[in-house]
Structure formats: structure tokens, C-alpha cells
Amino acid sequence: MTDMVLLGDEAVALGAVHAGLTAAYAYPGTPSTEILEYLVRYEKAHGAPKAAWCTNEKTAYEAALGVSFAGRRTMTSMKHVGLNVAADPFMNSAIVSINGGLVVVVADDPGMHSSQNEQDTRYYADFARIVCLEPANQQEAYEMTREAFDLSERFHIPVLIRIVTRLAHSRAVVRVRDARPQQPVRKASEPSSWILLPANARKQWHDLLARQPTFLEWSEASPFNHLRLNEDRRDLGVITTGIGRNYYLENLDELGFQPSHLHIGAYPAPVELVRRLVGHVGRVLVLEEGYPFVERMLRGIVSPDLEILGKESGHVPPDGELTPDIVRRSLGLKARKGLDAPDITLPNRPPQLCVGCPHADSFDAIKLALAGFATPVVTSDIGCYTLGALPPYSAVESCVCMGASVGMAKGASDAGLRPAVALIGDSTFLHSGVTPLMDAVAADTDMTLIILDNETTAMTGGQPTILPPTRIEKLVLGLGVAPAHCHVITAHHRHTEANREIMRKEIEHTGLSVIIAVRECIETLKSKKKA
């Protein structure tokens, strides 16, 4: 065994390698990005396993399914909203008979440090009726990932690992074990189970439902779920999940006694262990990150006389991350007194575009081009350019999900708002912007799409864009955009006036137009010069 200092994301990645991983696929998304980044570096250093960025989470998931079909171990990783994009193959893969182990790692972002919402991926695992593992620390992230491949092949289902931002992006010592070899190619023995025609799908769905008691039996005995009863105290029991256990244990010494404690790290939730706990105590406190998933389950299986404390009772905040101080309050402990600090005024540091960012020059040209219009609408997408909503630009009015800017501009135009302008980055356009552009092409919608092409996925650290700028123009033309109304411009302040003229002309054009504003991200350019 060897000790290594690893991020939670890196512990997941190395656990997969040591489980015999053949290939991993992902689309970058904070806080999951470092999983595949680690594997990309590992592949460069060792020649295997294969690690590849994909167009979006759905294509990544489908590539992983192909590896599994071939009998080899595979992993796909994404942030929580990325699973919305991959939901179609994810849900359907639950009822094929998984061949090579398939592990899905999803990083939730409670507190919304870099996300649009706080959705809890445990609901997706429950929705799909599959097994979910939730590590509490980096060591468990490593161990659970190794075991997840075994479980996937044992139960013939994808196994989901749910981590959260605080675990993904913190480091700890991890004791790692010997690596297993990759498995040989071995096609699925029952290909019909992968053909989800209704007749097959009904059988597969029935089989999955029939295996639920087996999953629960495994969960009840899993070492990742453990119950400790205090025979001397019956007033309080505590249920922790994931990293909530760390915050609980951090405060335990000051509580003066040890409540009966159930920790849940594996799902389906162990119902019998829960019943043993709640049958032993008069009230129970639930400490979990994300939604009140376990708390709501409790309300469905225990006596209404049992007092349940948690997010829905108001004893734990319903949103944001758990912290040691939040857990202190929920346990009835006094707040810790911090150090007295002198009165100081910290400078306000709002998020802003990097100095020299090409998007800033595009915003200047767009605002000039829209001058004089009474009711313009500018929809935006997710990326660095979302910062265009803030002063001094105040140039965009929406940000909902990947690719939404294109469809929303179409809808706004259909509703009568003129001019309708959509902004989207190059990577995001390829991720989810192409299909809504097809709708706009089909209808020749009166709107202008501006693709801000900085030749990278900048917001997550500079991962490569799937297609270079020259291919994006060809793609746009191939969809049917009129060549006379498709322009490639250089996003630089030296060209602001020329760019304004092109934008104004296309905004005034009645019909669809596309402008691709190209200049490399200033940060990736700096990195190349340093290399």
C-alpha cells in the first residue's frame, strides 16, 4: 500500500484506474472536472486508460455504454446539472444488462458555488432504481469507486457515485492499493437485453424491479452503512450521510454524550438499520448535504410520533452546504467564539472578465450595435460571457442552462421582441446550441446568434473545444444558415467599429443570421507562451 495526497476528484479517478478502468469520458463541469483531467494526465504518462473529453454529457455517457457493452470497465463523470443532459441514456441504461462495469460519478454543488441550482443526484439514483454510493472522505472516494465497478458487474446495473464540492476540491491522504489489470474484450452475452424494444424493455424493467430486494439486502449489510446504538441514552439519534458525518464527529466531543448514530454511505437506504435506530430513540436528527432525501424517507416509514429534526423541520438550513457551525447549532451546542478582528473594510471583489478577454471586446461591439433599439433582448448562455450580465457591460438578460440562449432568443422573437440576439460560447454551442439553431434555421427566425469563440472551454480551466473555429463555421453553414448572413469576425478592440457595423447590419436583417467572434482566450494564450 502507498499513501498519496489526493483531491476527492483525484481519489475517484485513481480508484477507477486501480479497478481496471479501460476508458473514461466526460464534459468539463465544476466541481467534477478534475476527475477526467487526472485521467488525461495519467493516460499521457502511462499510455492507458483512455480518457477523452466529449461534446456533452450525453455523448460521454453513450461512449461509456459502448465500452461496457464490450465487456470492459468504464466511467463517465459530470456535474449534477450535466446528468440532466445525460438523463436519457442514464435512465435507459438502468434496464440494460450492464456487461463491463459502468460507474457514473456525479458531483453535486450545494451552495451553488458555480452552478445554476442545488439539485440532489441521490434522487436520480432512486429514480433509476439503481445503487448509489456517497463517500464521506477521500479514502472512501477511492474505495467506493473500486467497489462500484464490482457492484456494477455483480448486479448488471450502472452504479452512481455522488460526491459534493467540498469533497471534490479538498485534499487528504489516501492509502491506495495495487491496481487490477484491464478486462479483455467480451461482448455482452445477451445482446437482446441491450435492445430496448418494448418487449425486451418490459422484461428488463421487470427484472430490475425484481432485483430491488437484493440491492436493499446488500445495502443493509454494506460496511458503508453502519449503526451504533447507545444503550444508556435514548433521547436522541443522529443520521448522517456523506460528508455530514465529518461535521458531526467534529462536534461530538463537546456534546457530552454519544447519541446513537447511523451513517448512510450506500443506497438504497438501509431501511432495517433506520428502523433499529428510530425504534431506539425518541427523536432523530438528520444531517445530509443537498435535499432532505433521507429525512423525507423517514417520514414515510416511521411512526408519526417520532420527532424528526432536519431541513424540513427548520433545524438544518434547507439550502447551501453543511458546515461544522451549522451542525453545532442543530445539536444544540453554543456557537464557537471566533477571534476578535479589528474593524477593517474589505474591498469589494465582484467576479469579472479577465483583463484582455476577447468577450469584453465583443460586448462593447454588441452594445454599440444595439444602440437606439427600443426593446432589444439579449439572451446568454453559461460560460465566462455570463459575466456580461454585470456592470460595466450589463449586456445580457438571461442564463438558464446549456444551449438555452439560442432557443430562448427564438422564442422571444416568435413572441414579438425585436431585435433578438443570442450569445453562446464555442464549447457550449457544440454542447447544446446546435439543435436549437436547427429550429431557428427551419423557421428562418428573425434573430442573430453570436458565437463567442475563444477556442477553449475557458470557465472550467481551458479544456479543449471539440471542433476548431473553422469547423464551427462549416457546421453553421451546413445547418442551412445563408452564407450571406454568416460572418466570422475577430473579437478585438481594434475591430470594434467594423464588428459593430456587421452586427448592426445583421440585427437589422429580417431573418436568421450568425456571427462567429473569434479570438483565443487570454489565459490559454498565456499558458501556451509559458510552456
PDB file of C-alpha atoms in Angstrom, residues 233-341:
ATOM      1  CA  ARG A 233     -29.189   7.195  26.099  1.00  0.00           C
ATOM      2  CA  ARG A 234     -32.459   7.030  24.192  1.00  0.00           C
ATOM      3  CA  ASP A 235     -33.329  10.690  23.793  1.00  0.00           C
ATOM      4  CA  LEU A 236     -31.500  11.431  20.545  1.00  0.00           C
ATOM      5  CA  GLY A 237     -30.353   9.552  17.464  1.00  0.00           C
ATOM      6  CA  VAL A 238     -28.357  11.054  14.613  1.00  0.00           C
ATOM      7  CA  ILE A 239     -28.343  10.014  10.962  1.00  0.00           C
ATOM      8  CA  THR A 240     -25.516  11.313   8.805  1.00  0.00           C
ATOM      9  CA  THR A 241     -24.867  10.904   5.096  1.00  0.00           C
ATOM     10  CA  GLY A 242     -21.773  11.705   3.045  1.00  0.00           C
ATOM     11  CA  ILE A 243     -19.527  14.408   4.441  1.00  0.00           C
ATOM     12  CA  GLY A 244     -22.175  15.351   7.023  1.00  0.00           C
ATOM     13  CA  ARG A 245     -20.505  12.680   9.169  1.00  0.00           C
ATOM     14  CA  ASN A 246     -17.298  14.735   9.345  1.00  0.00           C
ATOM     15  CA  TYR A 247     -19.064  17.813  10.690  1.00  0.00           C
ATOM     16  CA  TYR A 248     -20.967  15.706  13.222  1.00  0.00           C
ATOM     17  CA  LEU A 249     -17.849  13.962  14.520  1.00  0.00           C
ATOM     18  CA  GLU A 250     -16.041  17.301  14.737  1.00  0.00           C
ATOM     19  CA  ASN A 251     -18.600  18.474  17.298  1.00  0.00           C
ATOM     20  CA  LEU A 252     -19.251  15.209  19.088  1.00  0.00           C
ATOM     21  CA  ASP A 253     -16.739  15.629  21.943  1.00  0.00           C
ATOM     22  CA  GLU A 254     -18.458  18.814  23.091  1.00  0.00           C
ATOM     23  CA  LEU A 255     -21.876  17.202  23.185  1.00  0.00           C
ATOM     24  CA  GLY A 256     -21.084  15.387  26.430  1.00  0.00           C
ATOM     25  CA  PHE A 257     -22.533  12.070  25.281  1.00  0.00           C
ATOM     26  CA  GLN A 258     -22.612   9.962  22.156  1.00  0.00           C
ATOM     27  CA  PRO A 259     -26.069   9.721  20.580  1.00  0.00           C
ATOM     28  CA  SER A 260     -26.982   6.562  18.744  1.00  0.00           C
ATOM     29  CA  HIS A 261     -25.652   7.080  15.257  1.00  0.00           C
ATOM     30  CA  LEU A 262     -26.456   5.688  11.817  1.00  0.00           C
ATOM     31  CA  HIS A 263     -24.236   6.686   8.919  1.00  0.00           C
ATOM     32  CA  ILE A 264     -25.531   6.050   5.408  1.00  0.00           C
ATOM     33  CA  GLY A 265     -22.973   5.850   2.608  1.00  0.00           C
ATOM     34  CA  ALA A 266     -24.772   3.371   0.361  1.00  0.00           C
ATOM     35  CA  TYR A 267     -28.252   3.434  -1.169  1.00  0.00           C
ATOM     36  CA  PRO A 268     -30.965   2.208  -1.373  1.00  0.00           C
ATOM     37  CA  ALA A 269     -31.117   3.470   2.204  1.00  0.00           C
ATOM     38  CA  PRO A 270     -30.904   0.595   4.703  1.00  0.00           C
ATOM     39  CA  VAL A 271     -34.486   0.512   5.982  1.00  0.00           C
ATOM     40  CA  GLU A 272     -33.930  -2.051   8.744  1.00  0.00           C
ATOM     41  CA  LEU A 273     -30.958  -0.135  10.132  1.00  0.00           C
ATOM     42  CA  VAL A 274     -33.102   3.001  10.115  1.00  0.00           C
ATOM     43  CA  ARG A 275     -35.904   1.187  11.934  1.00  0.00           C
ATOM     44  CA  ARG A 276     -33.480  -0.123  14.558  1.00  0.00           C
ATOM     45  CA  LEU A 277     -32.247   3.396  15.187  1.00  0.00           C
ATOM     46  CA  VAL A 278     -35.610   5.130  15.349  1.00  0.00           C
ATOM     47  CA  GLY A 279     -37.015   2.311  17.497  1.00  0.00           C
ATOM     48  CA  HIS A 280     -34.277   3.062  19.991  1.00  0.00           C
ATOM     49  CA  VAL A 281     -34.624   6.822  20.372  1.00  0.00           C
ATOM     50  CA  GLY A 282     -37.308   9.440  20.941  1.00  0.00           C
ATOM     51  CA  ARG A 283     -36.163  11.834  18.247  1.00  0.00           C
ATOM     52  CA  VAL A 284     -33.738  11.762  15.391  1.00  0.00           C
ATOM     53  CA  LEU A 285     -31.616  14.449  13.744  1.00  0.00           C
ATOM     54  CA  VAL A 286     -30.768  14.031  10.037  1.00  0.00           C
ATOM     55  CA  LEU A 287     -27.574  15.664   8.748  1.00  0.00           C
ATOM     56  CA  GLU A 288     -27.283  15.409   4.960  1.00  0.00           C
ATOM     57  CA  GLU A 289     -25.942  17.611   2.165  1.00  0.00           C
ATOM     58  CA  GLY A 290     -28.396  18.596  -0.522  1.00  0.00           C
ATOM     59  CA  TYR A 291     -32.106  17.885  -0.381  1.00  0.00           C
ATOM     60  CA  PRO A 292     -33.906  16.248   2.597  1.00  0.00           C
ATOM     61  CA  PHE A 293     -33.670  12.881   0.842  1.00  0.00           C
ATOM     62  CA  VAL A 294     -33.289  10.643   3.910  1.00  0.00           C
ATOM     63  CA  GLU A 295     -35.436  12.908   6.056  1.00  0.00           C
ATOM     64  CA  ARG A 296     -38.377  12.523   3.685  1.00  0.00           C
ATOM     65  CA  MET A 297     -37.829   8.773   3.515  1.00  0.00           C
ATOM     66  CA  LEU A 298     -38.024   8.627   7.320  1.00  0.00           C
ATOM     67  CA  ARG A 299     -41.372  10.368   7.359  1.00  0.00           C
ATOM     68  CA  GLY A 300     -42.708   7.583   5.175  1.00  0.00           C
ATOM     69  CA  ILE A 301     -41.527   4.598   7.226  1.00  0.00           C
ATOM     70  CA  VAL A 302     -41.546   5.605  10.906  1.00  0.00           C
ATOM     71  CA  SER A 303     -44.267   6.424  13.393  1.00  0.00           C
ATOM     72  CA  PRO A 304     -45.602   9.975  13.154  1.00  0.00           C
ATOM     73  CA  ASP A 305     -44.940  10.213  16.903  1.00  0.00           C
ATOM     74  CA  LEU A 306     -41.201  10.213  16.279  1.00  0.00           C
ATOM     75  CA  GLU A 307     -39.764  13.708  16.254  1.00  0.00           C
ATOM     76  CA  ILE A 308     -37.644  14.169  13.109  1.00  0.00           C
ATOM     77  CA  LEU A 309     -35.243  17.098  13.057  1.00  0.00           C
ATOM     78  CA  GLY A 310     -33.705  18.229   9.802  1.00  0.00           C
ATOM     79  CA  LYS A 311     -34.133  20.507   6.819  1.00  0.00           C
ATOM     80  CA  GLU A 312     -37.915  20.272   6.741  1.00  0.00           C
ATOM     81  CA  SER A 313     -38.286  20.941  10.469  1.00  0.00           C
ATOM     82  CA  GLY A 314     -36.069  24.027  10.251  1.00  0.00           C
ATOM     83  CA  HIS A 315     -33.319  22.598  12.479  1.00  0.00           C
ATOM     84  CA  VAL A 316     -30.949  22.495   9.469  1.00  0.00           C
ATOM     85  CA  PRO A 317     -30.945  25.157   6.728  1.00  0.00           C
ATOM     86  CA  PRO A 318     -32.809  23.953   3.639  1.00  0.00           C
ATOM     87  CA  ASP A 319     -30.153  25.202   1.232  1.00  0.00           C
ATOM     88  CA  GLY A 320     -26.408  25.648   0.953  1.00  0.00           C
ATOM     89  CA  GLU A 321     -23.607  23.493   2.300  1.00  0.00           C
ATOM     90  CA  LEU A 322     -23.470  21.981   5.748  1.00  0.00           C
ATOM     91  CA  THR A 323     -20.713  23.363   7.954  1.00  0.00           C
ATOM     92  CA  PRO A 324     -19.383  22.439  11.400  1.00  0.00           C
ATOM     93  CA  ASP A 325     -21.082  25.555  12.821  1.00  0.00           C
ATOM     94  CA  ILE A 326     -24.450  24.667  11.280  1.00  0.00           C
ATOM     95  CA  VAL A 327     -24.193  21.170  12.741  1.00  0.00           C
ATOM     96  CA  ARG A 328     -23.287  22.656  16.153  1.00  0.00           C
ATOM     97  CA  ARG A 329     -26.466  24.651  16.187  1.00  0.00           C
ATOM     98  CA  SER A 330     -28.580  21.687  15.134  1.00  0.00           C
ATOM     99  CA  LEU A 331     -27.075  19.671  18.015  1.00  0.00           C
ATOM    100  CA  GLY A 332     -27.925  22.434  20.488  1.00  0.00           C
ATOM    101  CA  LEU A 333     -24.313  23.454  21.101  1.00  0.00           C
ATOM    102  CA  LYS A 334     -23.327  27.069  21.611  1.00  0.00           C
ATOM    103  CA  ALA A 335     -21.725  28.867  18.728  1.00  0.00           C
ATOM    104  CA  ARG A 336     -17.950  28.954  18.788  1.00  0.00           C
ATOM    105  CA  LYS A 337     -16.440  32.306  19.606  1.00  0.00           C
ATOM    106  CA  GLY A 338     -14.085  33.437  16.894  1.00  0.00           C
ATOM    107  CA  LEU A 339     -11.099  35.704  17.174  1.00  0.00           C
ATOM    108  CA  ASP A 340     -11.824  39.387  17.550  1.00  0.00           C
ATOM    109  CA  ALA A 341     -10.800  41.174  14.384  1.00  0.00           C
TER     110      ALA A 341
END
